[in-house]
């Protein structure tokens, strides 16, 4: 899909649809909407009077052959209350408009920003919203709905003075949305098409194309490094594990500057191992590599956006299978850090592979750690599919991430990690155990386990089990993988 700025006055645009948005207020026909009202001989004011145009969030009002405009259609999207309007709303509006027009076989439309929109922010949000909304999970369908695809989006309404800012925002939005869709594509792949080996090949290809340094650790190197926690998970099946290391180094790297470590869980399929999962819904466990895919997507975006900080991405990847060689409940494993672990439940495998991932990232020089993982069903109980669970050992660092999540329009909620929870994972015969001792707080227990391997480094854990997958399509997003946390992490890294 092409998306570009259009300088021509919008009334003269011969487009299949002209899209804009309306605020929910006493008189929704103001500013540019009032201009459109004049162009349409008062049609919009009449619609507002009759209650058909209210501005309620994501309300769709479609007008065919609007008199006075060259556009074949005028689509007005509700933007909600002006006071609550943000770049997050604009992103959804652009996405919802695209999906609304796409099912109506429209191929091309022009998006008109409202007066007073900040050029750079708004063009970025519209690009992210539109490109994200255009993603479909139809890769394996042999009959594609080619008649239902948007080819071109034009952004209009910016003045000449705003043009360069709008171009900048548009370019950034494109990079971020493409990276997010890259992650979503990986997350969608089933486990027979995406083993740890294949994921590593794709990561390597991406890194090389993007100009990032990359190293793939195979099973032998992983054994040499004594990544016992990762190996304990991979021993349950025939597919060998991989660890992907992708590094971005800025041109003017200063000694002593922070180095960000991004660690993503990439279990390409989680059967639970010997502590096997119920059959119902197990097919969804192909998305248990969403954390890893998201971190790879972040790196892809950073390669183009060139932040001023060094970033090391470590993605440990394995299947979690219940084969004859699988680890069994009660087994004791030694992590790369030397800590011993009682594996009381083989389904709590994400924290095991992250243990070695975090330790390795630190060894490579990361000073600030962030992990993302589809870690627990408990976070789904706590926050449903609305908020990402955030756990952080350093409040200023965590606050920085939460601030980025607001800008990125990705909802996140901080969870507690008080010392009291440390008791839950104290081992009976080894240093720690991989599940809590039966007192609830499952998402926190998972976080406390990972924290053991962050040591004194400022660390943030994102539990994306509830938010990485959309069970029902939203008006602005297809059903399936969301790529959540990518935009937040890109914003956070860019703010250094
Ligand atoms: N991959 C799962 C977590 C998960 C659940 C992801 C639902 C996406 C949706 C994880 O490896 C797991 O199985 N966790 C267990 C931990 C338990 C055994 C302590 C869980 O949450 O049940
Ligand atoms: Zn599991
Ligand atoms: Zn898992």
XYZ file of C-alpha atoms and ligand atoms in Angstrom:
520
model
C 0.000 0.000 0.000
C 1.273 3.430 -0.983
C 0.835 6.312 1.431
C 1.932 9.824 0.558
C 1.225 13.521 1.047
C -1.073 15.305 -1.385
C -0.749 19.059 -1.830
C -3.796 19.610 -4.074
C -6.775 21.293 -2.334
C -8.995 18.523 -0.988
C -12.182 19.817 -2.646
C -10.518 19.273 -6.024
C -9.256 15.754 -5.265
C -10.657 13.110 -7.559
C -10.539 10.366 -4.976
C -12.756 7.342 -4.333
C -13.325 8.637 -0.819
C -12.424 11.717 1.180
C -12.150 10.873 4.888
C -12.143 13.248 7.840
C -13.204 13.170 11.499
C -15.764 14.942 13.630
C -15.637 15.815 17.316
C -18.492 15.054 19.672
C -19.563 18.517 20.814
C -22.624 20.747 20.831
C -21.906 21.806 17.284
C -19.889 19.103 15.504
C -19.861 21.159 12.292
C -16.851 23.385 12.899
C -13.580 24.308 11.204
C -12.822 22.064 8.253
C -16.102 20.197 8.747
C -17.891 23.495 8.299
C -15.940 24.009 5.036
C -17.116 20.563 3.915
C -20.637 21.503 4.981
C -20.522 24.550 2.710
C -19.122 22.470 -0.128
C -22.051 20.083 0.298
C -24.721 22.791 0.559
C -25.408 22.323 4.263
C -25.777 18.547 4.142
C -23.539 17.962 7.167
C -25.385 20.440 9.373
C -28.652 18.728 8.467
C -27.175 15.342 9.361
C -25.954 16.754 12.674
C -29.402 18.189 13.409
C -31.095 14.893 12.668
C -28.645 13.065 14.967
C -26.973 11.089 12.205
C -23.661 12.878 12.645
C -22.750 13.012 16.331
C -18.966 12.628 16.498
C -19.267 9.638 18.867
C -16.034 7.643 18.845
C -15.629 5.703 15.578
C -19.169 6.416 14.378
C -19.150 6.129 10.566
C -21.157 8.460 8.345
C -20.820 7.711 4.639
C -22.127 10.121 2.039
C -22.164 9.135 -1.633
C -21.536 11.614 -4.448
C -21.241 14.689 -2.210
C -22.207 17.727 -4.263
C -19.454 20.326 -4.442
C -16.617 17.815 -3.965
C -14.721 15.904 -6.626
C -14.576 12.882 -4.286
C -16.930 9.973 -5.012
C -17.651 9.554 -1.290
C -17.250 11.510 1.916
C -16.625 9.446 5.033
C -16.804 11.161 8.405
C -15.466 9.256 11.397
C -16.440 10.096 14.981
C -13.477 11.334 17.020
C -15.143 11.477 20.443
C -14.768 14.400 22.840
C -12.223 17.017 21.796
C -10.650 17.083 25.297
C -9.966 13.343 25.153
C -8.632 13.362 21.611
C -5.028 12.180 21.219
C -2.693 10.700 18.638
C -3.978 7.311 19.843
C -7.517 8.266 18.728
C -6.266 9.519 15.382
C -4.412 6.233 14.798
C -7.635 4.291 15.403
C -9.664 6.650 13.203
C -7.287 6.160 10.276
C -7.342 2.396 10.813
C -11.110 2.146 11.164
C -11.648 4.283 8.051
C -9.330 2.064 6.029
C -11.054 -1.139 7.125
C -14.504 0.387 6.586
C -13.668 1.400 3.019
C -11.729 -1.763 2.206
C -14.737 -4.063 2.695
C -16.678 -1.724 0.397
C -14.135 -2.399 -2.384
C -12.661 1.091 -2.285
C -9.030 0.981 -3.477
C -7.849 4.498 -2.858
C -8.802 7.273 -0.442
C -7.626 10.644 0.845
C -7.406 11.375 4.561
C -8.013 15.010 5.462
C -6.494 16.111 8.787
C -8.385 18.638 10.834
C -7.251 22.230 11.311
C -4.633 22.676 14.069
C -3.391 19.082 13.875
C 0.323 18.929 14.785
C 1.810 17.962 11.406
C 4.549 15.534 12.428
C 2.551 13.712 15.126
C -0.624 13.457 13.108
C 0.968 12.196 9.899
C 2.877 9.572 11.907
C -0.299 8.397 13.661
C -2.297 8.227 10.445
C 0.448 6.225 8.718
C 0.703 3.819 11.663
C -3.071 3.457 11.879
C -3.645 2.924 8.170
C -0.719 0.544 7.534
C -1.486 -1.431 10.697
C -5.149 -1.726 9.746
C -4.266 -2.963 6.269
C -2.621 -6.108 7.691
C -4.555 -9.318 6.974
C -3.833 -12.906 7.974
C -4.394 -14.278 4.469
C -0.881 -15.492 3.605
C -1.958 -19.132 3.340
C -5.316 -18.522 1.654
C -5.173 -19.714 -1.933
C -7.996 -17.383 -2.933
C -7.037 -13.876 -1.893
C -9.634 -11.136 -1.794
C -7.745 -8.896 -4.221
C -10.859 -6.875 -4.945
C -10.814 -5.934 -1.268
C -7.487 -4.181 -0.809
C -6.457 -0.572 -0.439
C -3.665 0.426 -2.824
C -3.211 4.121 -2.112
C -3.783 6.531 0.762
C -3.223 10.266 0.331
C -2.707 12.577 3.305
C -4.139 15.981 2.782
C -4.836 19.195 4.690
C -1.258 20.223 5.545
C -0.055 23.702 4.606
C 3.135 24.275 2.610
C 4.869 25.357 5.809
C 3.891 22.067 7.473
C 4.948 19.900 4.594
C 8.430 18.894 5.734
C 7.216 18.055 9.258
C 4.374 16.013 7.826
C 6.811 14.150 5.544
C 9.035 13.375 8.534
C 6.116 12.012 10.576
C 4.857 10.005 7.634
C 8.277 8.431 7.043
C 8.638 7.515 10.718
C 5.113 6.115 10.872
C 5.806 3.988 7.807
C 8.987 2.531 9.343
C 7.228 1.723 12.616
C 4.111 0.225 11.021
C 6.165 -1.878 8.594
C 8.216 -3.188 11.519
C 5.069 -3.962 13.472
C 3.569 -5.816 10.496
C 6.852 -7.707 10.087
C 6.502 -8.881 13.710
C 2.815 -9.728 13.190
C 3.679 -11.841 10.138
C 6.159 -13.856 12.192
C 3.675 -14.263 15.057
C 1.046 -15.579 12.641
C 3.274 -18.356 11.329
C 2.296 -21.794 12.611
C 4.933 -23.897 14.339
C 5.452 -26.235 11.370
C 6.409 -23.222 9.232
C 8.379 -21.435 11.937
C 10.754 -23.548 14.008
C 13.516 -21.897 16.067
C 15.907 -22.580 13.177
C 13.631 -20.893 10.632
C 12.978 -17.953 12.942
C 16.738 -17.498 13.305
C 17.173 -17.540 9.514
C 14.492 -14.889 9.152
C 16.055 -12.797 11.911
C 19.444 -13.043 10.225
C 18.020 -12.059 6.836
C 16.179 -9.097 8.360
C 19.267 -7.908 10.240
C 21.523 -8.172 7.188
C 19.042 -6.297 5.041
C 18.630 -3.601 7.678
C 22.391 -3.250 8.209
C 22.403 -4.574 11.776
C 25.051 -6.825 13.294
C 23.718 -10.330 13.869
C 24.917 -13.560 15.420
C 22.954 -16.794 15.596
C 23.922 -19.206 18.369
C 23.245 -22.845 17.433
C 22.705 -25.726 19.850
C 26.436 -26.381 20.142
C 27.311 -22.771 21.025
C 24.341 -22.690 23.412
C 25.736 -25.785 25.162
C 29.249 -24.287 25.241
C 27.830 -21.214 26.943
C 26.089 -23.500 29.483
C 22.612 -22.100 28.883
C 21.143 -24.908 30.957
C 17.730 -23.317 31.457
C 17.119 -22.871 27.718
C 18.487 -26.349 26.947
C 16.193 -27.916 29.545
C 13.180 -26.689 27.568
C 14.508 -27.671 24.147
C 15.447 -31.217 25.223
C 11.785 -32.247 25.029
C 11.679 -32.340 21.222
C 13.814 -32.830 18.125
C 14.002 -29.178 16.995
C 17.277 -27.588 18.140
C 17.148 -24.242 20.000
C 18.596 -21.004 18.709
C 19.585 -17.692 20.280
C 19.454 -14.649 18.019
C 21.641 -11.676 18.872
C 20.960 -8.530 16.852
C 22.899 -5.380 17.682
C 22.462 -1.739 16.757
C 25.427 0.544 17.445
C 25.081 4.312 16.970
C 27.719 6.214 14.990
C 28.839 8.302 17.962
C 28.889 5.706 20.734
C 30.108 7.324 23.977
C 31.973 5.240 26.544
C 29.892 4.764 29.689
C 26.587 5.454 27.906
C 23.678 3.141 28.737
C 23.250 0.053 26.574
C 19.711 -1.217 26.239
C 19.112 -4.969 26.223
C 15.883 -6.179 24.612
C 15.116 -9.807 25.362
C 12.123 -11.552 23.777
C 10.596 -14.954 24.543
C 10.337 -17.006 21.350
C 8.773 -20.376 22.121
C 7.646 -21.363 18.625
C 5.155 -23.779 20.154
C 4.256 -24.350 23.780
C 2.564 -27.692 24.443
C 3.379 -27.267 28.129
C 5.884 -30.122 27.956
C 5.269 -33.012 30.386
C 2.995 -30.646 32.374
C 0.951 -30.729 29.178
C -1.704 -28.135 28.339
C -5.355 -29.041 27.656
C -6.171 -29.600 23.965
C -8.799 -26.858 23.855
C -7.216 -23.716 22.404
C -3.706 -25.190 22.332
C -3.323 -24.152 18.683
C -2.938 -20.569 19.882
C 0.389 -21.458 21.482
C 2.036 -20.760 18.116
C 2.025 -17.143 19.272
C 4.232 -17.925 22.251
C 7.088 -16.368 20.267
C 5.411 -12.950 20.101
C 7.870 -11.359 22.540
C 10.830 -12.400 20.405
C 9.170 -11.352 17.147
C 8.316 -7.973 18.655
C 11.908 -7.354 19.761
C 13.157 -8.265 16.267
C 10.606 -5.822 14.849
C 11.871 -3.106 17.201
C 15.418 -3.668 15.885
C 14.201 -3.462 12.295
C 12.647 -0.070 13.031
C 15.689 1.184 14.954
C 17.989 0.342 12.057
C 16.088 2.926 9.998
C 15.421 5.487 12.746
C 19.020 5.505 14.053
C 18.731 6.331 17.770
C 21.718 7.636 19.763
C 21.942 4.622 22.014
C 23.332 1.114 21.604
C 20.742 -1.666 21.669
C 21.419 -5.389 22.012
C 18.520 -7.702 21.214
C 18.669 -11.281 22.484
C 15.979 -13.751 21.414
C 16.163 -17.254 22.886
C 14.009 -19.647 20.869
C 12.825 -23.220 21.322
C 9.798 -25.455 21.167
C 8.341 -26.797 24.422
C 7.602 -30.459 23.703
C 6.738 -33.485 25.862
C 9.012 -36.053 24.149
C 10.709 -39.000 25.819
C 13.772 -36.886 26.483
C 11.766 -34.005 27.977
C 12.541 -32.600 31.381
C 10.179 -33.751 34.109
C 8.587 -31.931 37.032
C 11.062 -31.832 39.885
C 14.139 -31.815 37.638
C 16.889 -29.458 38.716
C 18.608 -27.330 36.086
C 21.570 -24.976 36.252
C 21.087 -21.684 34.416
C 23.934 -19.924 32.595
C 24.295 -17.594 35.593
C 25.036 -20.607 37.813
C 21.734 -20.412 39.712
C 19.979 -23.740 40.243
C 16.298 -24.116 39.395
C 13.691 -26.678 40.427
C 11.407 -27.091 37.438
C 8.147 -27.867 39.238
C 6.032 -27.205 36.147
C 7.448 -27.659 32.660
C 4.793 -25.292 31.285
C 6.462 -22.362 33.049
C 9.150 -22.500 30.357
C 9.220 -18.872 29.216
C 10.922 -17.712 32.392
C 13.525 -20.472 31.964
C 14.609 -19.361 28.516
C 14.500 -15.685 29.548
C 16.772 -16.464 32.515
C 19.576 -17.358 30.120
C 18.581 -14.620 27.667
C 18.870 -11.896 30.316
C 22.128 -13.229 31.668
C 23.635 -13.337 28.193
C 22.456 -9.806 27.348
C 24.194 -8.550 30.488
C 27.325 -10.448 29.585
C 27.273 -8.738 26.174
C 27.207 -5.358 27.892
C 23.541 -4.422 28.295
C 23.076 -2.097 31.279
C 19.274 -1.621 31.067
C 17.123 -4.673 30.427
C 13.644 -4.984 28.975
C 12.006 -8.308 28.291
C 8.742 -9.020 26.497
C 7.005 -12.359 26.817
C 3.685 -14.131 26.508
C 4.496 -15.331 29.995
C 1.376 -16.111 32.001
C -2.307 -16.915 31.788
C -2.500 -15.054 35.099
C -1.892 -11.688 33.418
C -4.935 -12.410 31.226
C -6.971 -12.947 34.417
C -5.636 -9.700 35.904
C -5.723 -7.322 32.912
C -7.614 -9.217 30.169
C -6.701 -8.238 26.605
C -6.662 -4.528 27.403
C -3.409 -3.704 29.223
C 0.114 -5.085 28.966
C 1.369 -6.060 32.442
C 4.449 -3.999 33.340
C 6.898 -5.007 36.073
C 9.889 -2.815 36.817
C 12.781 -2.775 39.283
C 13.675 0.891 38.709
C 10.852 3.429 38.918
C 12.365 6.243 36.795
C 13.127 3.721 34.022
C 9.624 2.217 34.317
C 8.040 5.693 34.280
C 9.912 6.463 31.063
C 8.449 3.337 29.470
C 4.935 4.118 30.711
C 5.210 7.634 29.260
C 6.269 6.155 25.899
C 3.323 3.746 25.985
C 0.929 6.712 26.246
C 2.417 8.383 23.171
C 2.412 5.085 21.291
C -1.213 4.401 22.166
C -0.456 1.008 23.736
C -2.154 0.494 27.098
C 0.124 -0.710 29.880
C -0.432 -1.147 33.605
C 2.229 -1.432 36.276
C 2.059 -4.433 38.610
C 3.793 -4.798 42.001
C 7.001 -6.734 42.676
C 7.398 -6.269 46.454
C 10.084 -8.305 48.204
C 7.374 -10.410 49.879
C 6.752 -12.127 46.542
C 10.355 -13.377 46.499
C 9.291 -15.979 49.106
C 6.967 -17.553 46.524
C 9.827 -18.806 44.378
C 12.296 -19.855 47.098
C 13.462 -23.365 46.219
C 13.199 -26.379 48.507
C 16.233 -28.227 47.187
C 17.629 -25.724 44.662
C 18.064 -21.920 44.711
C 14.693 -21.120 43.144
C 11.660 -22.887 41.737
C 9.943 -21.994 38.484
C 6.395 -21.677 39.855
C 4.961 -20.049 42.977
C 4.130 -22.102 46.024
C 0.361 -21.939 45.478
C -0.629 -18.492 46.731
C -1.949 -16.854 43.558
C -0.243 -13.885 41.911
C 0.922 -16.009 38.984
C 2.015 -13.124 36.771
C 4.029 -11.605 39.625
C 5.673 -14.947 40.418
C 6.789 -15.155 36.789
C 8.215 -11.647 36.967
C 10.016 -12.370 40.267
C 11.665 -15.390 38.697
C 12.987 -13.351 35.762
C 14.112 -10.569 38.114
C 16.568 -13.025 39.709
C 18.529 -12.959 36.468
C 18.455 -9.187 35.969
C 20.519 -8.764 39.154
C 21.104 -5.090 39.956
C 20.515 -3.820 36.414
C 17.425 -1.650 35.910
C 14.930 -4.085 34.418
C 11.413 -4.043 32.965
C 9.310 -7.095 32.190
C 6.331 -6.856 29.825
C 3.809 -9.687 30.089
C 2.006 -9.590 26.736
C 0.137 -12.913 27.029
C -3.239 -11.153 26.972
C -2.481 -8.419 24.455
C -0.287 -10.006 21.767
C -3.277 -11.686 20.138
C -6.624 -10.184 19.192
C -9.317 -12.895 19.531
C -11.947 -10.717 17.855
C -11.358 -8.249 15.050
C -11.562 -4.596 16.085
C -12.904 -2.003 13.678
C -9.323 -0.700 13.255
C -7.398 -3.988 13.487
C -7.731 -7.507 12.089
C -8.153 -10.528 14.303
C -4.836 -12.166 15.205
C -1.382 -10.872 16.135
C -1.137 -7.280 17.351
C 2.608 -6.634 17.603
C 1.882 -4.863 20.887
C 4.753 -3.103 22.708
C 6.741 -2.475 19.537
C 5.690 1.168 19.177
C 6.277 1.833 22.880
C 9.754 0.320 22.802
C 10.741 2.197 19.655
C 9.572 5.450 21.237
C 11.438 4.675 24.454
C 14.720 3.934 22.673
C 14.345 7.020 20.454
C 13.933 9.184 23.575
C 17.528 8.457 24.685
N 2.831 -19.500 27.131
C 2.206 -19.637 28.376
C 1.434 -18.394 28.813
C 0.260 -17.968 27.980
C -1.025 -18.229 28.392
C 0.444 -17.240 26.831
C -2.089 -17.790 27.663
C -0.620 -16.814 26.083
C -1.898 -17.083 26.504
C 3.233 -19.930 29.458
O 4.369 -20.593 29.048
C 2.556 -20.789 30.470
O 2.143 -21.849 30.129
N 2.450 -20.293 31.683
C 1.805 -21.002 32.733
C 2.602 -20.787 33.991
C 2.142 -21.649 35.138
C 2.460 -23.092 34.864
C 2.840 -21.182 36.386
C 0.397 -20.427 32.888
O 0.223 -19.226 32.788
O -0.515 -21.224 33.078
Zn 4.116 -22.716 29.042
Zn 4.903 -20.344 27.029
